[in-house]
Coordinates of C-alpha atoms and ligand atoms in Angstrom, one line a residue:
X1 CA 0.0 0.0 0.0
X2 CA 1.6 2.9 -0.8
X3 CA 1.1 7.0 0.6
X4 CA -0.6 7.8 -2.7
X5 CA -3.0 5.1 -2.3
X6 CA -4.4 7.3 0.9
X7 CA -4.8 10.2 -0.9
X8 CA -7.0 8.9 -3.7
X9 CA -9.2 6.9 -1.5
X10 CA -11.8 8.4 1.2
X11 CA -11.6 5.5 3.9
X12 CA -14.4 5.7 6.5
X13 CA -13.3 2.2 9.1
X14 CA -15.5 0.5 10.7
X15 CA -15.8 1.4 14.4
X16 CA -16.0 -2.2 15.9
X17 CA -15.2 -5.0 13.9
X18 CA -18.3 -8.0 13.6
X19 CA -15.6 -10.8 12.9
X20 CA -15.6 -12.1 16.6
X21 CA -19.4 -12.6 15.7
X22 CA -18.1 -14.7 13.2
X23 CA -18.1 -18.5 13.8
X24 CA -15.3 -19.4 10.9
X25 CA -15.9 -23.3 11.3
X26 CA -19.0 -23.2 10.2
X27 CA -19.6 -20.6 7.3
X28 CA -21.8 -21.0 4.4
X29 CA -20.6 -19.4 1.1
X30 CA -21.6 -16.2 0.8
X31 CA -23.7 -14.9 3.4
X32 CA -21.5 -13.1 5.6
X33 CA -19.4 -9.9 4.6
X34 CA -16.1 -8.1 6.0
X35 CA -16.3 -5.1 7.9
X36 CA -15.4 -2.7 5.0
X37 CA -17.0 -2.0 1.3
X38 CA -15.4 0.0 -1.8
X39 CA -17.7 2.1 -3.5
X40 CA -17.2 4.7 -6.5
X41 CA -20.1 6.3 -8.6
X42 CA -19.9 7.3 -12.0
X43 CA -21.4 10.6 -12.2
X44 CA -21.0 13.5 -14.7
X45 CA -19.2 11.6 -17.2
X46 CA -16.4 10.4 -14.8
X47 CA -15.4 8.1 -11.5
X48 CA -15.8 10.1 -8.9
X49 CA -13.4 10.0 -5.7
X50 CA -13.4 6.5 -4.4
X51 CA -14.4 5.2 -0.9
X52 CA -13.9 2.6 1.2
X53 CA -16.7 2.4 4.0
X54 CA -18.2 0.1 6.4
X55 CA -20.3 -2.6 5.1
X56 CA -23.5 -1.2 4.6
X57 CA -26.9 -1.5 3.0
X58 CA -27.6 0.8 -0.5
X59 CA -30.0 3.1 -0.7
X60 CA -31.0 3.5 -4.6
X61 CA -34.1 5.0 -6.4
X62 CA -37.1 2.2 -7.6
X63 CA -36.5 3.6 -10.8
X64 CA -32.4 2.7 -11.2
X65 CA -32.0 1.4 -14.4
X66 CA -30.5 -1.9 -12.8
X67 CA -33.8 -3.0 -11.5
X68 CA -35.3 -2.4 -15.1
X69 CA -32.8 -3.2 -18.0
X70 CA -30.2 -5.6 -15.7
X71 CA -26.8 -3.1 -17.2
X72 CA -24.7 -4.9 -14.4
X73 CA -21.3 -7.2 -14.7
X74 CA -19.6 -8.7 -11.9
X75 CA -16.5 -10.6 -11.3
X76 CA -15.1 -13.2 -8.8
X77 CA -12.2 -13.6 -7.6
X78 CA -10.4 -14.8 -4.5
X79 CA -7.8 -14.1 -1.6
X80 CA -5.3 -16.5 0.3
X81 CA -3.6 -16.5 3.0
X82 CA -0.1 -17.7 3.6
X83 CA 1.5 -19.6 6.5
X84 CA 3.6 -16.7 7.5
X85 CA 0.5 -14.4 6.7
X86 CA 1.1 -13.0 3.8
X87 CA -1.9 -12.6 1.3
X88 CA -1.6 -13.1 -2.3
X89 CA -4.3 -13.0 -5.0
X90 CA -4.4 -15.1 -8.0
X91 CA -3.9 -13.1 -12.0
X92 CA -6.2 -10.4 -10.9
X93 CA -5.6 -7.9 -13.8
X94 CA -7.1 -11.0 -15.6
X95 CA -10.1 -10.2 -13.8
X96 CA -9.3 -6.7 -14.6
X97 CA -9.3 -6.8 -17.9
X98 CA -12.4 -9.1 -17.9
X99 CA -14.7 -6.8 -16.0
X100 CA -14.2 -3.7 -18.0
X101 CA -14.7 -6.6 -21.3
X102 CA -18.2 -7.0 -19.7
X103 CA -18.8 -3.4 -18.9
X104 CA -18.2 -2.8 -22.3
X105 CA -20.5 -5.1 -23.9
X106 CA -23.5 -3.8 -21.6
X107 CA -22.6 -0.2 -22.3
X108 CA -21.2 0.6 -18.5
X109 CA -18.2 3.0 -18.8
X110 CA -14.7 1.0 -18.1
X111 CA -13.1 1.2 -14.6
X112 CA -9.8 2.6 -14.4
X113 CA -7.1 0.3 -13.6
X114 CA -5.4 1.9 -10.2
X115 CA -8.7 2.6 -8.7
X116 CA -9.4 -1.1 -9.2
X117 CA -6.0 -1.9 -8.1
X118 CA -5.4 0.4 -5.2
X119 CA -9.2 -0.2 -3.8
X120 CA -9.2 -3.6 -4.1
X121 CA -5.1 -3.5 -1.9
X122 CA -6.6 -1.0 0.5
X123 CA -9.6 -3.2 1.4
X124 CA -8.2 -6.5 1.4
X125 CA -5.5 -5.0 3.8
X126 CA -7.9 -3.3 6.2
X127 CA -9.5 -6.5 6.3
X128 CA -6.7 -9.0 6.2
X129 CA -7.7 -10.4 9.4
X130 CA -11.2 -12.0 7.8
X131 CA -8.3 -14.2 5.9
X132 CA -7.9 -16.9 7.2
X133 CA -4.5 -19.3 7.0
X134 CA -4.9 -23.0 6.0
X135 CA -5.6 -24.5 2.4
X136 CA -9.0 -24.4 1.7
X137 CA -9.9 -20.9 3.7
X138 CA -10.4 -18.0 1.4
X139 CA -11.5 -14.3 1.3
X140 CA -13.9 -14.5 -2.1
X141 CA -13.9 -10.7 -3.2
X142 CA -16.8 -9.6 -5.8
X143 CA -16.4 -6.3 -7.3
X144 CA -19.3 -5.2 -9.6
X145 CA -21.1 -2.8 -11.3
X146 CA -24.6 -1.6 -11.4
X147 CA -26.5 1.2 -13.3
X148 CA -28.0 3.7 -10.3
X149 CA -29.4 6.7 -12.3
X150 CA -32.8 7.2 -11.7
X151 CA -35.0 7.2 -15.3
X152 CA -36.7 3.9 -16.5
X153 CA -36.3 5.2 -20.3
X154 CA -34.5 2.2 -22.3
X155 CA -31.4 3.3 -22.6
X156 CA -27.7 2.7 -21.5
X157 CA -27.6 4.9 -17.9
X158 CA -25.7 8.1 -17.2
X159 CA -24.8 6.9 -13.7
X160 CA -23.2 3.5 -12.4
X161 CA -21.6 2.7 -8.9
X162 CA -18.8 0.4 -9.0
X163 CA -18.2 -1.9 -5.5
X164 CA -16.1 -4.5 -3.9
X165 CA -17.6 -6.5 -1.4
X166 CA -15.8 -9.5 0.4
X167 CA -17.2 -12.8 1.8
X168 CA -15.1 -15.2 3.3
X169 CA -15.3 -18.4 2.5
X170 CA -14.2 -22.6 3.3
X171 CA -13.3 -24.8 1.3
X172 CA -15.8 -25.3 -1.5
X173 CA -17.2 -28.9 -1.5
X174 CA -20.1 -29.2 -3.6
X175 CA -20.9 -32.4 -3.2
X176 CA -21.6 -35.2 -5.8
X177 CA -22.3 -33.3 -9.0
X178 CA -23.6 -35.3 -12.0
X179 CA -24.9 -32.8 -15.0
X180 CA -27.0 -32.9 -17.7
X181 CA -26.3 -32.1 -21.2
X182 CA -28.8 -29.0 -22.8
X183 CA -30.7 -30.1 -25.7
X184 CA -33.6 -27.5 -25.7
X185 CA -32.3 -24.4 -23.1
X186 CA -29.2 -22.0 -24.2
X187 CA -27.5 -19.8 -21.6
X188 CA -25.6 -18.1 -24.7
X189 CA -26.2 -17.3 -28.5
X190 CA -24.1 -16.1 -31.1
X191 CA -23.1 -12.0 -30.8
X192 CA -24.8 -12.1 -27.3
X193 CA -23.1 -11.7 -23.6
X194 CA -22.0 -15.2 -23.3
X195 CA -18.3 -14.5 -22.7
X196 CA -19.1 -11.3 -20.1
X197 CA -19.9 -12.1 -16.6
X198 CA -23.6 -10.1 -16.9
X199 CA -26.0 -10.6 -13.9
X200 CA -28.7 -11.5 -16.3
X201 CA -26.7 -14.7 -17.9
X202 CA -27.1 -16.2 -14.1
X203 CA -31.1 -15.1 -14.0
X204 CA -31.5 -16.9 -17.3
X205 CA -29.9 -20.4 -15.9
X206 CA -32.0 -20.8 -12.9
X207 CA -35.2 -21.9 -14.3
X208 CA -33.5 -24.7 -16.5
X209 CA -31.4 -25.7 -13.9
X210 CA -34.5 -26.3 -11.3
X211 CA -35.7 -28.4 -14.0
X212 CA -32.4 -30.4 -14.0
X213 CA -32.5 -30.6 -10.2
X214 CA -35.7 -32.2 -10.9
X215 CA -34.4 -35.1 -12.4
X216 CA -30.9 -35.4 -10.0
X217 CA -28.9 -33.4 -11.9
X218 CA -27.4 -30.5 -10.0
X219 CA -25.5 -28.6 -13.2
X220 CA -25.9 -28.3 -16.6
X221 CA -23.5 -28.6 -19.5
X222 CA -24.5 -26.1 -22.2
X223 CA -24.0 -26.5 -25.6
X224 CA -24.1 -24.8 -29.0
X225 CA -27.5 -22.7 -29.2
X226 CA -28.1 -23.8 -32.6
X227 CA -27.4 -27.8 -33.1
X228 CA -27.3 -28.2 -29.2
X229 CA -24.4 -30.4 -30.7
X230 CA -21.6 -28.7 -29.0
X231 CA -20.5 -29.2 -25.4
X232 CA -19.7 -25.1 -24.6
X233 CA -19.4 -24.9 -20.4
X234 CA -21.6 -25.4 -17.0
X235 CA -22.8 -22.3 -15.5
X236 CA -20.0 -21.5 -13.4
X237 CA -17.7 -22.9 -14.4
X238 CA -15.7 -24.2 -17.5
X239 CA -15.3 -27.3 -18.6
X240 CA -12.8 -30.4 -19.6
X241 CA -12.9 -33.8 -20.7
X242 CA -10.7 -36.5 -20.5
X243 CA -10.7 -38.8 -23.3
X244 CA -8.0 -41.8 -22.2
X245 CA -5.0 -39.5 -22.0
X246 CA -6.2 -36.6 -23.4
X247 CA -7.5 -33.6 -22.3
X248 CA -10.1 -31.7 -23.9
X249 CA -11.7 -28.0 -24.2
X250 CA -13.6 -26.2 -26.0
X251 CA -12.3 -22.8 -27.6
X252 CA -13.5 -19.8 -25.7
X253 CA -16.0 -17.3 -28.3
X254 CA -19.1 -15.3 -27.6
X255 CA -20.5 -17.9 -26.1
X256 CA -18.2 -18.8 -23.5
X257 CA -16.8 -17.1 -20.3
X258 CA -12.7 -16.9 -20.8
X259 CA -11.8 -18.3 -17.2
X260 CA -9.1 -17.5 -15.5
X261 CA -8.8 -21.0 -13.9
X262 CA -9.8 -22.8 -17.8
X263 CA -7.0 -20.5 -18.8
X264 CA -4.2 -21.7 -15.9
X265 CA -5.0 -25.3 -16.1
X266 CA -4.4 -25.0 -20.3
X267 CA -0.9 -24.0 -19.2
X268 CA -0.7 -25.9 -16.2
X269 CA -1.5 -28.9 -19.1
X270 CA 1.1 -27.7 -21.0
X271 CA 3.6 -27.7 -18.2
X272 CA 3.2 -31.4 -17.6
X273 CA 3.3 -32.5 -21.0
X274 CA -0.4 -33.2 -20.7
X275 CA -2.1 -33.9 -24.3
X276 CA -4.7 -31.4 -25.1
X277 CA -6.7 -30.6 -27.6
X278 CA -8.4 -27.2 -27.5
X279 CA -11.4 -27.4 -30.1
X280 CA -15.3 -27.9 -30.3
X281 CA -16.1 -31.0 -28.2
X282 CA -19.1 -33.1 -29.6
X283 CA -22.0 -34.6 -27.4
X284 CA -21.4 -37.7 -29.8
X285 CA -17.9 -38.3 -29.4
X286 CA -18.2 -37.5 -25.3
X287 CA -21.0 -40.3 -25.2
X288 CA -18.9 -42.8 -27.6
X289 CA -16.2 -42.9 -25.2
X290 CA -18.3 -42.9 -22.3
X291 CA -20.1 -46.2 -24.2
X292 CA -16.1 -47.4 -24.9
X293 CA -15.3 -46.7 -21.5
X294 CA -12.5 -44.2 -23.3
X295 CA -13.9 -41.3 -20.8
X296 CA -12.1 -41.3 -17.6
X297 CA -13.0 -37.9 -16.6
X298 CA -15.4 -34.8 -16.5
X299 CA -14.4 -31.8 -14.8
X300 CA -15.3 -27.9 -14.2
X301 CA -13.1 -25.5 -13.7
X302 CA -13.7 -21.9 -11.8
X303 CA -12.3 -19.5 -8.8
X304 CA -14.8 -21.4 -6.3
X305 CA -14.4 -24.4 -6.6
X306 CA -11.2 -24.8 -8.2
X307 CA -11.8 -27.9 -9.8
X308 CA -14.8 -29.8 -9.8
X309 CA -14.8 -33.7 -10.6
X310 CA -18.3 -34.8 -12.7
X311 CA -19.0 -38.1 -11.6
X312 CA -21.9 -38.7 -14.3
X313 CA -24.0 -36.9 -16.8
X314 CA -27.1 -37.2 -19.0
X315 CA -28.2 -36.6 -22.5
X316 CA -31.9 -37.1 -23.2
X317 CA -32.9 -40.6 -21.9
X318 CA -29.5 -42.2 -21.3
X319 CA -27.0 -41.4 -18.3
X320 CA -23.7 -42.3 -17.6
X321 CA -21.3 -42.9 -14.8
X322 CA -17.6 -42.5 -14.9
X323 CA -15.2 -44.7 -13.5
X324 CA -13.3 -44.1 -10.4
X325 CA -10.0 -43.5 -10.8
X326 CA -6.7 -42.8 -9.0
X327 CA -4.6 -40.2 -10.6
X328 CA -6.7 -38.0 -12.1
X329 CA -5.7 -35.0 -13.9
X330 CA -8.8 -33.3 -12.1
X331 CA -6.5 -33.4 -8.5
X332 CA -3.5 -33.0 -10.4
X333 CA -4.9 -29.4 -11.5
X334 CA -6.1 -28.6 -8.0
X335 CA -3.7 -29.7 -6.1
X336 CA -1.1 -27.8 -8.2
X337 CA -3.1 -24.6 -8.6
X338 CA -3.7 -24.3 -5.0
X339 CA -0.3 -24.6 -4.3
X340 CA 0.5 -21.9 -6.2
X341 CA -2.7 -20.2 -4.9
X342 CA -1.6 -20.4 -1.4
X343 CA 2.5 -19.6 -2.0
X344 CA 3.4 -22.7 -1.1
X345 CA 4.9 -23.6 -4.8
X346 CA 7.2 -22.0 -7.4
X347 CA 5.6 -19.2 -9.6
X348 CA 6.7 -20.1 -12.9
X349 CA 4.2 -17.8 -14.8
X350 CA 4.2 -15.1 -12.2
X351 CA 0.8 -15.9 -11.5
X352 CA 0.6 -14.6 -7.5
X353 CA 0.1 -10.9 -6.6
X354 CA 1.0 -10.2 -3.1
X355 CA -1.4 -7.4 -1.0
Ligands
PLP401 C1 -16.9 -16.9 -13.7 C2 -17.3 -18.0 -14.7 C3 -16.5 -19.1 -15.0 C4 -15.2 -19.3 -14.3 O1 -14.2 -18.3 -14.5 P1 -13.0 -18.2 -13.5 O2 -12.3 -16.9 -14.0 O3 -12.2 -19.4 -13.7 O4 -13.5 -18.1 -12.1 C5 -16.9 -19.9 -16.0 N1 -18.1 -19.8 -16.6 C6 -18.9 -18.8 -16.3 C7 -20.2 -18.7 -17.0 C8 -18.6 -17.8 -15.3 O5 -19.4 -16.8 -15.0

């Protein structure tokens, strides 16, 4: 943190702290927040001074234009603690770069890059103690964006407020996940928001997804809108195959969210002279070597959950299981990513950022 940082940033602090109200054994994702919040409007044609404040409610008008039109982006990342407590974060200009990407496509003015940078040091370091040390604990920060001016005309708003709010979080097990394959739903078409993290890609999923829960699915796989041919990603997360030693992906394209865990474990792949093929995955060929017992693995790939092993999916009227097997890639990845994630491994690609 550096003098200058001070100066930019208006910092309100929190009286008393809540975390010794926090039980951190037992924490469900997302539902409790740090003591402090970064806030900055866009007002005028420009980001206005930035704060940092105590965590607090909003007060906005009925008629903000989020509430009507859904212009909002967010983006998710994560902070780690190491054993001599330092705090690192993983690539975050990726997530930089990724949230002014979405603000673009939605019409939302870009963020500059040392507001993001020195808000997002200033709060994590007021609130370093909410991090806590062990693999597995995590601070998971969410900045995002939302149109606040007041007018319910349909058009791109005059006014936006750009915050960072920080929940932290356990490890994330989530449990036996088996998915189903879309053949009717799309979360993403051609020249839409696919690739931007918009609020309103997340709204769209939920309906088909109860439906999937419905029949003991707890994800989706999406594919192509138009031949539903195509296996694109799951929700969250991206996604890989592996097909006997091989590991496929699809390419990233409007469609898609560009993760920034997809895009380590492509290196990472690389790194251990893992075989991967990076092109459009078909349903058919996926359920051919699931029928040849050729597939030995499904897994997602995201900031919360890391890596995420499919044990089964479904397509139409026919499921399958996969086999259990020791060495999969799916721990390899994780196991090696959190290493990094956590500084207890070399940085090769210069991937850590320390707070
Ligand atoms: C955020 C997200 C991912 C994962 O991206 P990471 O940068 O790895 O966290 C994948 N798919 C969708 C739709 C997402 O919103």
């Amino acid at each position: 943190m550096t003098n200058n940082t001070k100066q930019i940033i208006d910092i309100t602090k929190v009286q008393n702290s809540k975390i010794n109200e926090v039980d951190f054994s037992s924490i469900d994702f997302g539902n409790i927040f740090t003591d402090h919040m970064f806030e900055c409007d866009f007002i005028d044609g420009k980001w206005q001074q930035p704060k940092i404040k105590p965590y607090q409610a909003l007060t906005l008008d009925p008629s903000a234009r989020v509430f009507h039109y859904g212009q909002a982006v967010f983006e998710g990342m994560k902070a780690y603690k190491d054993d001599t407590d330092g705090v690192w974060l993983f690539r975050p200009e990726e997530n930089y770069k990724r949230i002014n990407k979405s603000s673009a496509r939605l019409a939302i003015p870009e963020f500059p890059e040392d507001y993001f940078f020195e808000g997002l040091t200033t709060l994590l370091d007021l609130d370093r103690e909410w991090i806590k040390k062990g693999v597995g604990n995590s601070l998971y920060i969410r900045p995002f964006v939302i149109a606040t001016e007041p007018a319910i005309a349909a058009l791109p708003a005059k006014q936006y407020k750009f915050m960072i709010i920080c929940s932290p979080a356990k490890s994330y097990y989530s449990g036996e996940v088996r998915v189903l394959i879309a053949e009717k739903y799309s979360r993403a078409a051609n020249g839409g928001v696919g690739f931007a993290k918009a609020a309103g890609n997340y709204a769209a999923q939920f309906y088909p997804t109860n439906l999937a829960n419905n029949d003991g699915y707890q994800q989706i796989i999406w594919t192509d809108a138009n031949t539903h041919e195509y296996l694109e990603e799951a929700g969250t997360m991206n996604i890989f195959f592996r097909v006997n030693d091989t590991l496929l992906t699809a390419p990233t394209n409007d469609r898609i969210l560009d993760g920034v865990t997809r895009k380590s474990v492509i290196q990472l792949a690389k790194d251990y002279n893992i075989d991967l093929e990076v092109r459009p995955v078909s349903v058919k060929e996926i359920k051919t070597a699931a029928q040849n017992g050729e597939l030995k693995e499904i897994f997602g790939a995201g900031t919360a959950a890391v890596i995420n092993p499919i044990l089964g999916f479904g397509h139409g009227n026919s499921k399958y299981e996969l086999p259990k097997i020791e060495d999969s890639f799916a721990s390899l990845f994780k196991e090696k990513l959190m290493a990094i994630q956590y500084n207890n491994a070399e940085d090769k690609h210069g991937w850590r950022y320390k707070i």
